[in-house]
PDB file of C-alpha atoms in Angstrom:
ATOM      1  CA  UNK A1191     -47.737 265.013 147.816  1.00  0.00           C
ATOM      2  CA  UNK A1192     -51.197 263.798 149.464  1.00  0.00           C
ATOM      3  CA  UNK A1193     -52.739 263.278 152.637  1.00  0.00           C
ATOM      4  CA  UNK A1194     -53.891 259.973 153.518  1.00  0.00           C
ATOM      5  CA  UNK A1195     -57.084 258.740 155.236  1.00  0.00           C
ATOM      6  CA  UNK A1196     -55.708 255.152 156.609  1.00  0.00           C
ATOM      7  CA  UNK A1197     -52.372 254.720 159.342  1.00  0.00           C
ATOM      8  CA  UNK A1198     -48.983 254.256 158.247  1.00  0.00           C
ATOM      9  CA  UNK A1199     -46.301 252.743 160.792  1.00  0.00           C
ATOM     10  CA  UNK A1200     -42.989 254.690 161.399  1.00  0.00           C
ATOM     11  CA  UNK A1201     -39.737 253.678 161.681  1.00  0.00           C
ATOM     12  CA  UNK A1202     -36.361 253.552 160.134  1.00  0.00           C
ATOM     13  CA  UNK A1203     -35.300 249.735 159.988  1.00  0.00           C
ATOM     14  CA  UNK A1204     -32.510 248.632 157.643  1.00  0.00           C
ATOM     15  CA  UNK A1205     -33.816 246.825 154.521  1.00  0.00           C
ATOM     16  CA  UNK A1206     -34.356 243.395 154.210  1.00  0.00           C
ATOM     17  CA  UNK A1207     -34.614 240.937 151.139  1.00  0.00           C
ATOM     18  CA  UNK A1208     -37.430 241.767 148.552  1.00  0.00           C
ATOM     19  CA  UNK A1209     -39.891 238.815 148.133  1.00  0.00           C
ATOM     20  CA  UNK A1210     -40.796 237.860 144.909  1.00  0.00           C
ATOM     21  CA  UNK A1211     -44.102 240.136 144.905  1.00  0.00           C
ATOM     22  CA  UNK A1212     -42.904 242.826 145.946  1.00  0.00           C
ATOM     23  CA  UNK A1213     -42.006 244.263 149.697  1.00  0.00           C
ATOM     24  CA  UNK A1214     -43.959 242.380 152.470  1.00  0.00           C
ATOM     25  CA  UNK A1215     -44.472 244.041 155.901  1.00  0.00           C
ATOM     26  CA  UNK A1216     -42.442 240.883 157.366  1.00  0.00           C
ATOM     27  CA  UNK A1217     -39.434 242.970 156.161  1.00  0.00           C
ATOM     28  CA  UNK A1218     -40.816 246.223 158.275  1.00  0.00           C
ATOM     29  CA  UNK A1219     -39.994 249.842 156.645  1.00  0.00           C
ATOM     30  CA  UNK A1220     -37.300 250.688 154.184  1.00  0.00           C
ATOM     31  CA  UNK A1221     -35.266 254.228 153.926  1.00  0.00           C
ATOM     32  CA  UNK A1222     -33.241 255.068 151.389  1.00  0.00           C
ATOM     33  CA  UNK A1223     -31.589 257.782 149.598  1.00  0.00           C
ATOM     34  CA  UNK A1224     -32.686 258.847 146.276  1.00  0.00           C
ATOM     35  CA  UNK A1225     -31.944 261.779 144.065  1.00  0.00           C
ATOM     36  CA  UNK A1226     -34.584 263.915 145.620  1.00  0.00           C
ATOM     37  CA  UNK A1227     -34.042 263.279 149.471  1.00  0.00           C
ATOM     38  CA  UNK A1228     -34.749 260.694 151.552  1.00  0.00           C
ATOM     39  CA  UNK A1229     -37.129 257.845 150.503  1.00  0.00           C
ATOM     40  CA  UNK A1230     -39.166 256.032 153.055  1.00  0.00           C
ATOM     41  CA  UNK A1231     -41.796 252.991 152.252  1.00  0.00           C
ATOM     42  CA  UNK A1232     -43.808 252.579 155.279  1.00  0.00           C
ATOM     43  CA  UNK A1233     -46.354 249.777 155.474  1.00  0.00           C
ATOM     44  CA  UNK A1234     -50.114 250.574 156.184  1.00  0.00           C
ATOM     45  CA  UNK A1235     -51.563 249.310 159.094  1.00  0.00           C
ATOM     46  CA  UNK A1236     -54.459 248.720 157.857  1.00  0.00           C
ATOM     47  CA  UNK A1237     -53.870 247.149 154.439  1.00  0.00           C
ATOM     48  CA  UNK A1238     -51.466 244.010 154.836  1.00  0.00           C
ATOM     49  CA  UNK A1239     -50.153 244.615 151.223  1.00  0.00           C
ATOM     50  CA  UNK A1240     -50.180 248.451 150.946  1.00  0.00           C
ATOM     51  CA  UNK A1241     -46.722 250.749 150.899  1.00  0.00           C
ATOM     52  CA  UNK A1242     -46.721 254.410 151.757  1.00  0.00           C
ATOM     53  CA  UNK A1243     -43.710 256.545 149.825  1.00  0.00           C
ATOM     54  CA  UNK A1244     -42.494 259.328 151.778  1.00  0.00           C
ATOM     55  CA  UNK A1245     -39.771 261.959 150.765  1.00  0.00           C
ATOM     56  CA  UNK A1246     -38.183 263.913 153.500  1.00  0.00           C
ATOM     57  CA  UNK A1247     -41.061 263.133 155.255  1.00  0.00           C
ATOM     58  CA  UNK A1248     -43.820 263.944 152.462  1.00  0.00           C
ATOM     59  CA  UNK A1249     -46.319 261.980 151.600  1.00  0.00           C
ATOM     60  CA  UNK A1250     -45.864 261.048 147.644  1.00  0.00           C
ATOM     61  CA  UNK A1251     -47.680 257.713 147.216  1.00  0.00           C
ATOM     62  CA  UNK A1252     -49.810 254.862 148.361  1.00  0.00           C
ATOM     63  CA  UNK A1253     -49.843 251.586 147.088  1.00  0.00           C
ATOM     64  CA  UNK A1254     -51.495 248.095 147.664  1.00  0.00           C
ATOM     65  CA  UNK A1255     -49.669 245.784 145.973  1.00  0.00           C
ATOM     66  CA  UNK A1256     -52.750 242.883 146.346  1.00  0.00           C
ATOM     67  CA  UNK A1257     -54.814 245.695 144.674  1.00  0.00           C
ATOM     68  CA  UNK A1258     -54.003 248.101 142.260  1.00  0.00           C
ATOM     69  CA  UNK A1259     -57.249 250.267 142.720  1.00  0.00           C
ATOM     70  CA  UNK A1260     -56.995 250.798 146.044  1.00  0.00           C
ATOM     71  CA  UNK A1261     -56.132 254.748 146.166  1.00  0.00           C
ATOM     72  CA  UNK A1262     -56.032 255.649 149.604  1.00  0.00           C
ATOM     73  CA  UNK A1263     -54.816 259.378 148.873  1.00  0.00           C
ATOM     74  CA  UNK A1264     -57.974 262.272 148.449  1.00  0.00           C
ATOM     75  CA  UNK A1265     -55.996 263.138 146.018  1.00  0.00           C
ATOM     76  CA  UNK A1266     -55.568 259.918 144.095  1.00  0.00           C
ATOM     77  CA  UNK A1267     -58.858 259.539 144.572  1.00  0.00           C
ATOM     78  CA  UNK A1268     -60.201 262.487 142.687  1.00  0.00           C
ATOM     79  CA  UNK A1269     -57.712 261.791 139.813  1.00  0.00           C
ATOM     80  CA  UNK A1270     -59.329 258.247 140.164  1.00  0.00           C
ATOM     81  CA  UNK A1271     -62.684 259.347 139.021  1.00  0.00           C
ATOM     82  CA  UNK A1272     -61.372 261.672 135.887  1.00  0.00           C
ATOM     83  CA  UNK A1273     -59.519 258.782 134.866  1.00  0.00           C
ATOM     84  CA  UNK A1274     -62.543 256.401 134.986  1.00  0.00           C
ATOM     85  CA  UNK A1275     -64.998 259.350 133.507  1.00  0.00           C
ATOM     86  CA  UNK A1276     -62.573 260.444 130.512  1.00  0.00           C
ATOM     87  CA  UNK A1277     -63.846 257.679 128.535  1.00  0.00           C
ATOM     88  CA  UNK A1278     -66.438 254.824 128.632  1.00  0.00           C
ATOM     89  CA  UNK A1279     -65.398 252.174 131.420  1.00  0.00           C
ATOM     90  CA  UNK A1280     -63.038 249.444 130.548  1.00  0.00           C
ATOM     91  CA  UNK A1281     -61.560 251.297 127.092  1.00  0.00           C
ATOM     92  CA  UNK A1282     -57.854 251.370 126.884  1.00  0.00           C
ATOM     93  CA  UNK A1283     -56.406 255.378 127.316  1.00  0.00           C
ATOM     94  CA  UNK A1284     -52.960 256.605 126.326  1.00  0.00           C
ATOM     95  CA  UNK A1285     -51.910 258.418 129.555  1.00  0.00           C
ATOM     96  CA  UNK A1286     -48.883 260.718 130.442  1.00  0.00           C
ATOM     97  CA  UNK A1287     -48.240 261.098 133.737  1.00  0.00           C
ATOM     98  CA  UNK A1288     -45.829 263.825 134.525  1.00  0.00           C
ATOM     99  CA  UNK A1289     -44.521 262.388 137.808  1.00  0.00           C
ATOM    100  CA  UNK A1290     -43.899 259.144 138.617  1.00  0.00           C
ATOM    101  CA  UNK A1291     -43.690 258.911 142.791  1.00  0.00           C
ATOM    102  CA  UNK A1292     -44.678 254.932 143.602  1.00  0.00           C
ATOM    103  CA  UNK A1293     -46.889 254.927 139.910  1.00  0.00           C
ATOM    104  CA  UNK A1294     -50.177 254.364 141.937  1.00  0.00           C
ATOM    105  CA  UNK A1295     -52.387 256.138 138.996  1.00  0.00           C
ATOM    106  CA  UNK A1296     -50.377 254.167 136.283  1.00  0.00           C
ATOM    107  CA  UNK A1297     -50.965 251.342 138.090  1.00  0.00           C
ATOM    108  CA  UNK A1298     -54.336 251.950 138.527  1.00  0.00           C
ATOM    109  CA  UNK A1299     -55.225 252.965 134.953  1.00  0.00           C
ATOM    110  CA  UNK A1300     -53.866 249.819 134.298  1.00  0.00           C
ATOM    111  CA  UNK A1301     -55.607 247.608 136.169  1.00  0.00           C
ATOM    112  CA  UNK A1302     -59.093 249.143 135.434  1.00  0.00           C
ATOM    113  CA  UNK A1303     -58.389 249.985 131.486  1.00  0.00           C
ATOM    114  CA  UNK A1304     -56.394 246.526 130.362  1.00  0.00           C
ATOM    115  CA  UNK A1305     -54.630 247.955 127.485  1.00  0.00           C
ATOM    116  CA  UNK A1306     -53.997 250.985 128.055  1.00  0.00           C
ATOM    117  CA  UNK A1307     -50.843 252.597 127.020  1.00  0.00           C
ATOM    118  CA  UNK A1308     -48.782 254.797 129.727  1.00  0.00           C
ATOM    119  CA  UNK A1309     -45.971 257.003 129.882  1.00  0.00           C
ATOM    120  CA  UNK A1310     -44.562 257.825 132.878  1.00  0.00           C
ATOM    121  CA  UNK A1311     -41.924 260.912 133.241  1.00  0.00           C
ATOM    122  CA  UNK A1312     -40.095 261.317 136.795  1.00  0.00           C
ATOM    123  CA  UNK A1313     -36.446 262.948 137.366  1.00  0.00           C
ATOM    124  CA  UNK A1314     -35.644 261.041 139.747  1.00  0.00           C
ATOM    125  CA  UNK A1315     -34.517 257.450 138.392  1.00  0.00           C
ATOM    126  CA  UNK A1316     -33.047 256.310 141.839  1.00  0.00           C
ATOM    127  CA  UNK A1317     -36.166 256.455 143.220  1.00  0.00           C
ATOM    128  CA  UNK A1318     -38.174 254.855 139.941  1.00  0.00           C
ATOM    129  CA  UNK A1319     -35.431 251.795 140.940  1.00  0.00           C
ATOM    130  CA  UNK A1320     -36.444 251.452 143.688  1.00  0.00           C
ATOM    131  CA  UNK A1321     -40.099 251.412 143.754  1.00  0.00           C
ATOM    132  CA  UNK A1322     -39.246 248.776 140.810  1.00  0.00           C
ATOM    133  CA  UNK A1323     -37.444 246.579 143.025  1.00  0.00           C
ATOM    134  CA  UNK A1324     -39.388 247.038 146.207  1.00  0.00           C
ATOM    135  CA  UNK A1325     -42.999 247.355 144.706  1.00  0.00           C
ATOM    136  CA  UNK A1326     -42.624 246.216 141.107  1.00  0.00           C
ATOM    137  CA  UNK A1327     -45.538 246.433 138.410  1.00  0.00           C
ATOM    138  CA  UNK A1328     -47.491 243.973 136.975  1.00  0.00           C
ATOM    139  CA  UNK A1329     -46.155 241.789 133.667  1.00  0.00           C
ATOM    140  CA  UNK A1330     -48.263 242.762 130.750  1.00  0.00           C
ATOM    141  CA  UNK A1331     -49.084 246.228 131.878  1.00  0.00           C
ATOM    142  CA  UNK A1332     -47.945 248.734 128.972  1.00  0.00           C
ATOM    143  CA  UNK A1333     -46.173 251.350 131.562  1.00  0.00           C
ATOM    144  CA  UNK A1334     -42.695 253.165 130.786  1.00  0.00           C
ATOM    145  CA  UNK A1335     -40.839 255.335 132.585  1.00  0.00           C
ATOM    146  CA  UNK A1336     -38.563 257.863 131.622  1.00  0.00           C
ATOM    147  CA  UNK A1337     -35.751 259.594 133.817  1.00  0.00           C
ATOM    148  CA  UNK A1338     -36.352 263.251 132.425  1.00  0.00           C
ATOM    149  CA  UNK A1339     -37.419 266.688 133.748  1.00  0.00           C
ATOM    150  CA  UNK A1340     -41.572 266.281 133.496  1.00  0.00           C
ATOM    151  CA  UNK A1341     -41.625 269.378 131.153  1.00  0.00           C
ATOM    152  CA  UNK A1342     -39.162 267.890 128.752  1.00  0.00           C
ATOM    153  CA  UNK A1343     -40.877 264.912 128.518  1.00  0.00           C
ATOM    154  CA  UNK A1344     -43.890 267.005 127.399  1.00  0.00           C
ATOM    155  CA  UNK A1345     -42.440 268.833 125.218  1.00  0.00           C
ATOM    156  CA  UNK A1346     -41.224 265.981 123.620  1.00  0.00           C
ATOM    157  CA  UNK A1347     -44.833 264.379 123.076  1.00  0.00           C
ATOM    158  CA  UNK A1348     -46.189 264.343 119.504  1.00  0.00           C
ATOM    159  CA  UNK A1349     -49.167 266.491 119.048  1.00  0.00           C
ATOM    160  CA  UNK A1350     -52.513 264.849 119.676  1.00  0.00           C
ATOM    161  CA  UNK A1351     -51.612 261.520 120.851  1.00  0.00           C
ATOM    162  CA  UNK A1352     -52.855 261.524 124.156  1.00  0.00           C
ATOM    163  CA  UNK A1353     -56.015 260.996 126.072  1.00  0.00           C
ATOM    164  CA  UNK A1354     -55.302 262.115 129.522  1.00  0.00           C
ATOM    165  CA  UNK A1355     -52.203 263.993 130.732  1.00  0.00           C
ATOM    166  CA  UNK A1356     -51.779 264.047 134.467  1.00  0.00           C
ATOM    167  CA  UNK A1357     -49.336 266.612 136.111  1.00  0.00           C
ATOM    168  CA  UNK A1358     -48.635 265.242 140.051  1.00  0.00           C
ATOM    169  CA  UNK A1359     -44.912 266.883 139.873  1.00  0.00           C
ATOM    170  CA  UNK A1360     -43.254 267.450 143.315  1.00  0.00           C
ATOM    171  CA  UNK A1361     -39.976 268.644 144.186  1.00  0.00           C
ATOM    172  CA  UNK A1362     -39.930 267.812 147.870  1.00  0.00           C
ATOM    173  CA  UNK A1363     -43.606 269.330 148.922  1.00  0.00           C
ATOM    174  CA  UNK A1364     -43.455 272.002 146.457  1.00  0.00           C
ATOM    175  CA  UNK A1365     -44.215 271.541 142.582  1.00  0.00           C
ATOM    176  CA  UNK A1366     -41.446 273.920 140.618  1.00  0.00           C
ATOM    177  CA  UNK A1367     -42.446 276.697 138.795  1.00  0.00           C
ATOM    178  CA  UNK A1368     -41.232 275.813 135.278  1.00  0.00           C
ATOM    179  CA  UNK A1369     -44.354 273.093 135.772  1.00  0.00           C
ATOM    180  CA  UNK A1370     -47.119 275.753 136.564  1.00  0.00           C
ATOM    181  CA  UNK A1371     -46.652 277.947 133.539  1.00  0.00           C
ATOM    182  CA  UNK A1372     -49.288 279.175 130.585  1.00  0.00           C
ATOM    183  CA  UNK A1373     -46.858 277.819 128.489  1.00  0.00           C
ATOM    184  CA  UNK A1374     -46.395 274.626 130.082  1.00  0.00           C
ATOM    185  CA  UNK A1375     -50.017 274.067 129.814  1.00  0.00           C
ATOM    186  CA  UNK A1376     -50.516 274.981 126.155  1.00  0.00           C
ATOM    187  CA  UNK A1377     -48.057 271.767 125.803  1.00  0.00           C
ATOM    188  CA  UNK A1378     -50.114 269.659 127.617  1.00  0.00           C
ATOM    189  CA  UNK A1379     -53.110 271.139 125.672  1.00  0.00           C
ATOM    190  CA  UNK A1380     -50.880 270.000 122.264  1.00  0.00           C
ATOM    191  CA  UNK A1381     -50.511 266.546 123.265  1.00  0.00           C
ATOM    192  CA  UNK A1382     -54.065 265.976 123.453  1.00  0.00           C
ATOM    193  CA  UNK A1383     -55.962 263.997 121.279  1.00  0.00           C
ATOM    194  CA  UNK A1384     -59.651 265.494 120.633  1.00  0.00           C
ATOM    195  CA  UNK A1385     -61.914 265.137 123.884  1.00  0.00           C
ATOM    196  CA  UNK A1386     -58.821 264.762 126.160  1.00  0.00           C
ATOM    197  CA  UNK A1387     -58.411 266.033 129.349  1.00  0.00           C
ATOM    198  CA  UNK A1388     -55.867 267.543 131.405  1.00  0.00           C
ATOM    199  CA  UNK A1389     -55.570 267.058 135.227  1.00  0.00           C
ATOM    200  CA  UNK A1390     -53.247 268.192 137.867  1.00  0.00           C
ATOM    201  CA  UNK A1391     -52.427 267.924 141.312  1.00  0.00           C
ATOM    202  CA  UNK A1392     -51.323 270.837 143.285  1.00  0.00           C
ATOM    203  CA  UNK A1393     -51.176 271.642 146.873  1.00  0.00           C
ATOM    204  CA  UNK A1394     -52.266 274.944 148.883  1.00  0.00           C
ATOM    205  CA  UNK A1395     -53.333 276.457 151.952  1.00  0.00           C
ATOM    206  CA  UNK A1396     -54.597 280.019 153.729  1.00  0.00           C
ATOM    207  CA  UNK A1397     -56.194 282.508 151.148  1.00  0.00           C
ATOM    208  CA  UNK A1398     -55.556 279.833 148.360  1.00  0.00           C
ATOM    209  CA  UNK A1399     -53.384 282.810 146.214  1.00  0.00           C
ATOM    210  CA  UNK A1400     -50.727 279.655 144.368  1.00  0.00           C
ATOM    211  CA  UNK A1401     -54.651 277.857 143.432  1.00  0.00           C
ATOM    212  CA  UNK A1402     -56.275 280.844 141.923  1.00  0.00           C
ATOM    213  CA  UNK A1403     -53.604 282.141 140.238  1.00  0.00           C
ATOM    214  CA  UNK A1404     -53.444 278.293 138.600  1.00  0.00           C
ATOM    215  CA  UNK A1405     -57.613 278.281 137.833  1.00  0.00           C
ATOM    216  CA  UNK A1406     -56.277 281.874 135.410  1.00  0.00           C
ATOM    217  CA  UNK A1407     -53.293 279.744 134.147  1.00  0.00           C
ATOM    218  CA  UNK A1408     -55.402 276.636 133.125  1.00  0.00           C
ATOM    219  CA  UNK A1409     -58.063 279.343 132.211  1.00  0.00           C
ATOM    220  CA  UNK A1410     -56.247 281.041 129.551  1.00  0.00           C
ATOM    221  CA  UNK A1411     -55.503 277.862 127.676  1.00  0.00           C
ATOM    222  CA  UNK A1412     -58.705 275.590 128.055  1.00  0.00           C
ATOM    223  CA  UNK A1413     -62.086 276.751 128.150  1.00  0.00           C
ATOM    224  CA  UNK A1414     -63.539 274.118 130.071  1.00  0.00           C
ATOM    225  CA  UNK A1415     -62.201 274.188 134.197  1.00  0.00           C
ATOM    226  CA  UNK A1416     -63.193 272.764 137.394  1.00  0.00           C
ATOM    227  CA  UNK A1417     -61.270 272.361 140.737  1.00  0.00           C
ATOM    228  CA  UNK A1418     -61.868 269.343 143.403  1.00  0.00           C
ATOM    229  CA  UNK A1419     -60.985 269.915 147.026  1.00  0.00           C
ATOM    230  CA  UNK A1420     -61.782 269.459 150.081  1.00  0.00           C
ATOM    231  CA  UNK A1421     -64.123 272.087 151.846  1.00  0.00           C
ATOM    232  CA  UNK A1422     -61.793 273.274 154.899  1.00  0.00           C
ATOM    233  CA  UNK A1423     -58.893 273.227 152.072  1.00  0.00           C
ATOM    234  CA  UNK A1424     -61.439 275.592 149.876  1.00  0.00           C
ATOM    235  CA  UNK A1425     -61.984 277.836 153.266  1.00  0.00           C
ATOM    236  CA  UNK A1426     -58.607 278.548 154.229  1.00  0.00           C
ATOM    237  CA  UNK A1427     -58.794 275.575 157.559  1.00  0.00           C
ATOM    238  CA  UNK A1428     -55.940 273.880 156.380  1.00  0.00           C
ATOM    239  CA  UNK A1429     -52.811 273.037 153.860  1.00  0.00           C
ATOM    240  CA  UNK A1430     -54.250 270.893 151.351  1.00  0.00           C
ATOM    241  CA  UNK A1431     -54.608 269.089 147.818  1.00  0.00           C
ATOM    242  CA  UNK A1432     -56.309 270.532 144.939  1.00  0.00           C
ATOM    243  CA  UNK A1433     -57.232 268.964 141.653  1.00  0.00           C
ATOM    244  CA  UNK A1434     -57.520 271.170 138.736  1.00  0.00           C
ATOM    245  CA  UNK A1435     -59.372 269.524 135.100  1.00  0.00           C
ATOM    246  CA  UNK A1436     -59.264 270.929 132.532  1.00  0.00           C
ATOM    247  CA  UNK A1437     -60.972 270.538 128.912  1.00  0.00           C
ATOM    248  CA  UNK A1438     -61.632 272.057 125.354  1.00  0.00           C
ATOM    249  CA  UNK A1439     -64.814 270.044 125.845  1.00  0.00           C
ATOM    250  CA  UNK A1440     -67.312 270.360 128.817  1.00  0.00           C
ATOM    251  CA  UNK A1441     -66.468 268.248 131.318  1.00  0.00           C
ATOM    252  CA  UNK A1442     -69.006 265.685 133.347  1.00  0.00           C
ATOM    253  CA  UNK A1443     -69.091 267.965 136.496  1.00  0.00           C
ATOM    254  CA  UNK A1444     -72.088 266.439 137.718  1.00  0.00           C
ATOM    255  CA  UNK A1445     -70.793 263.001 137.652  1.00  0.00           C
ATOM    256  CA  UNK A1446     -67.631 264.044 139.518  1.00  0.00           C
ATOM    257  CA  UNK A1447     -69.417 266.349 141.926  1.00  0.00           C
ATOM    258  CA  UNK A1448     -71.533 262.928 142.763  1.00  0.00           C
ATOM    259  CA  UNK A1449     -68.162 260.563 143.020  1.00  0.00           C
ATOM    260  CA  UNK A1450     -66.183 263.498 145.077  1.00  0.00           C
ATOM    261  CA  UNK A1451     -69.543 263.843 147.400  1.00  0.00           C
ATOM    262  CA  UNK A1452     -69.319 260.396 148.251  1.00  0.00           C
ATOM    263  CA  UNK A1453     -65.504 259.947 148.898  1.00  0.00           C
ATOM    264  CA  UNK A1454     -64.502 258.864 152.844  1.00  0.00           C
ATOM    265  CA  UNK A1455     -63.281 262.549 152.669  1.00  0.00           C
ATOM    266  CA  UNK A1456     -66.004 264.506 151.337  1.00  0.00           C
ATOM    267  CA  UNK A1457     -64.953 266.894 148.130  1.00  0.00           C
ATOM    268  CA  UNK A1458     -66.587 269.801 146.236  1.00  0.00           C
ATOM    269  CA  UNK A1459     -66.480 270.538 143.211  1.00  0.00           C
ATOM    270  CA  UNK A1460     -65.945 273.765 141.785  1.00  0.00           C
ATOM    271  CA  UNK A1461     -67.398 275.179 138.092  1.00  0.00           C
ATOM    272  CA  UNK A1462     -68.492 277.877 136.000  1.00  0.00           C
ATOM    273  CA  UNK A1463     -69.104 280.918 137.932  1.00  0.00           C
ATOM    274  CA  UNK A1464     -68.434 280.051 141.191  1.00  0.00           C
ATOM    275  CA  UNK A1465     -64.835 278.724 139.874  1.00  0.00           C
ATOM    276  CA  UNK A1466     -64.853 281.828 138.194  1.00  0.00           C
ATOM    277  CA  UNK A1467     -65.549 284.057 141.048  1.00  0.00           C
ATOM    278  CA  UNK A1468     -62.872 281.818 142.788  1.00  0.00           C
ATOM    279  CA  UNK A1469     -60.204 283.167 140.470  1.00  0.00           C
ATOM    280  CA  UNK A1470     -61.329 286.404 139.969  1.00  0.00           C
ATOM    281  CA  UNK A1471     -58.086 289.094 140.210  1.00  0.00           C
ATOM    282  CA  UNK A1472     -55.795 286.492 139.810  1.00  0.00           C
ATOM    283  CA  UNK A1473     -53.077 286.249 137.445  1.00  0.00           C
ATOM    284  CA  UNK A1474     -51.916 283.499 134.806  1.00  0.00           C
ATOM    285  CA  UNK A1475     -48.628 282.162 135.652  1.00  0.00           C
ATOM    286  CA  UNK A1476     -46.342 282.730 132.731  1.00  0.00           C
ATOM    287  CA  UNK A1477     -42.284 281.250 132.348  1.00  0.00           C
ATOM    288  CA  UNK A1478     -41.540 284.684 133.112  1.00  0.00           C
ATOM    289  CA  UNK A1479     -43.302 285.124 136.878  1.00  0.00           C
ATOM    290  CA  UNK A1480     -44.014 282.364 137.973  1.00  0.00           C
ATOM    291  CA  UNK A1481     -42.967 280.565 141.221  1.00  0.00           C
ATOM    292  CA  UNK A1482     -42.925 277.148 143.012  1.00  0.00           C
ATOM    293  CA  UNK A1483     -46.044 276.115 144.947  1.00  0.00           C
ATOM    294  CA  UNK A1484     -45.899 277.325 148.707  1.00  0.00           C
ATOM    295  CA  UNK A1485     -44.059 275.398 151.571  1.00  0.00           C
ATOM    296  CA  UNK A1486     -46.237 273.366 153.522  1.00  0.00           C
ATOM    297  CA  UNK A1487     -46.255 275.208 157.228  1.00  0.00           C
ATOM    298  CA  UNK A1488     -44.606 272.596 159.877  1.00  0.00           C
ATOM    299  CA  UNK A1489     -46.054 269.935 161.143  1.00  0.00           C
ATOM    300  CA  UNK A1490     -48.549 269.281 158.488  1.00  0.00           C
ATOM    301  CA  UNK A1491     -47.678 266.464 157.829  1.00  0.00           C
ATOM    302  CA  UNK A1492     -47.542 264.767 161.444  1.00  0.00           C
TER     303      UNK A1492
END
């Protein structure tokens, strides 16, 4: 789920013929249904080539399919820079993303690490067709998908094979509970190589009590933490992304405080005892409390 900073157009026009790169905005917007609800591409008005995925009406995933690292989402964004700060620029990673949506951060890995080697986990295989069909991937880039539950797919990683795992799992607006666990995270922490990182995308709003309560969870398996959001999400002014990191290694906070500073929607960075203080009186999330991230209140996304 993100929030864009560019237009999308609305409508529900029947689907036409798919060109041979992909969806053009000739053939106007698409809806479909897919195993988790509705699926809508819209196209930007702004980029002639770009493709907004929508489900029930969330925002999943944006796409440009004349450029690859274009990510118009603040929250695609942020995961942007930890993917081009996890390791020197232009080296191949092995990434696992755990959720697929459109594959804007596979594709973008992709396209700035030639190479690289990408897993992709997302339930929902209908909709994984159709973003093949309608906005297919590159030939050459090393990206497969697999229709399984994200936490399977972890658990089914070999231990310390991967560079970056990225957690953007949505069901709907919400991301389920079995994906926000202690336990889930030590398996992410398991399938790291040394000096990988962990990322993941969650979404909050009001006194922030789903976020802290994942700063403990991340905290009680990594000893390295810092959050990226956007200041009115960070004071309560609205429902918004958050972007949790997480290391065994420090991590370059002053590079991404620099990157997130200069985004077209300004984010701070969070760290050490201000994070910290952030968190403070919150609990870890553990398979046996925890609960999905909260319902978006109406009309956010309008």
């Amino acid at each position: 789920m993100g929030r864009s900073s560019s237009r999308s157009a609305r409508s529900d026009e029947p689907a036409a013929t798919t060109g041979p790169g992909g969806r053009t905005h000739a053939q106007g917007p698409l809806s479909r249904p897919v195993g988790s609800g509705l699926a809508e591409l819209r196209p930007d008005r702004d980029r002639p080539s770009a493709w907004s995925l929508l489900i029930d009406g969330a925002p999943q995933s944006l796409v440009d399919l004349a450029d690859p690292t274009h990510l118009g989402f603040e929250y695609q964004r942020r995961l942007g820079h930890l993917i081009d700060l996890v390791a020197p620029a232009g080296r191949p990673l092995t990434v696992l993303h755990l959720g697929g949506g459109a594959l804007t951060l596979a594709r973008y890995t992709a396209a700035t690490r030639p190479r690289s080697r990408q897993q992709v986990a997302e339930i929902d295989t209908a909709l994984t067709e159709l973003v093949r069909t309608e906005l297919p991937l590159e030939r050459g880039w090393q990206i497969k998908v697999r229709g399984g539950d994200a936490r399977s797919v972890l658990e089914r990683t070999p231990e310390g094979t991967v560079d970056l795992v990225i957690t953007d799992v949505f069901s709907g607006a919400r991301t389920p509970a079995h994906c926000t666990t202690v336990e889930f995270t030590a398996l992410a922490a398991r399938a790291l190589a040394p000096g990988g990182w962990y990322a993941a995308n969650i979404a909050d709003g009001g006194a922030l009590p789903f976020a802290r309560s994942q700063v403990a969870t991340l905290g009680a398996v990594f000893p390295e933490l810092c959050l990226i959001a956007d200041p009115a999400v960070l004071r309560g002014k609205r429902f918004g992304n958050l972007v949790l990191a997480a290391a065994h290694a420090p991590l370059p906070v002053a590079d991404l405080t620099r990157r997130a500073a200069s985004d077209p929607s300004h984010g701070r960075v969070e760290h050490g005892r201000a994070l910290a203080d952030f968190a403070a009186g919150a609990a870890p999330a553990t398979d046996a409390t925890a609960a999905p991230s909260p319902e978006p209140p109406p009309g956010v996304f309008r």
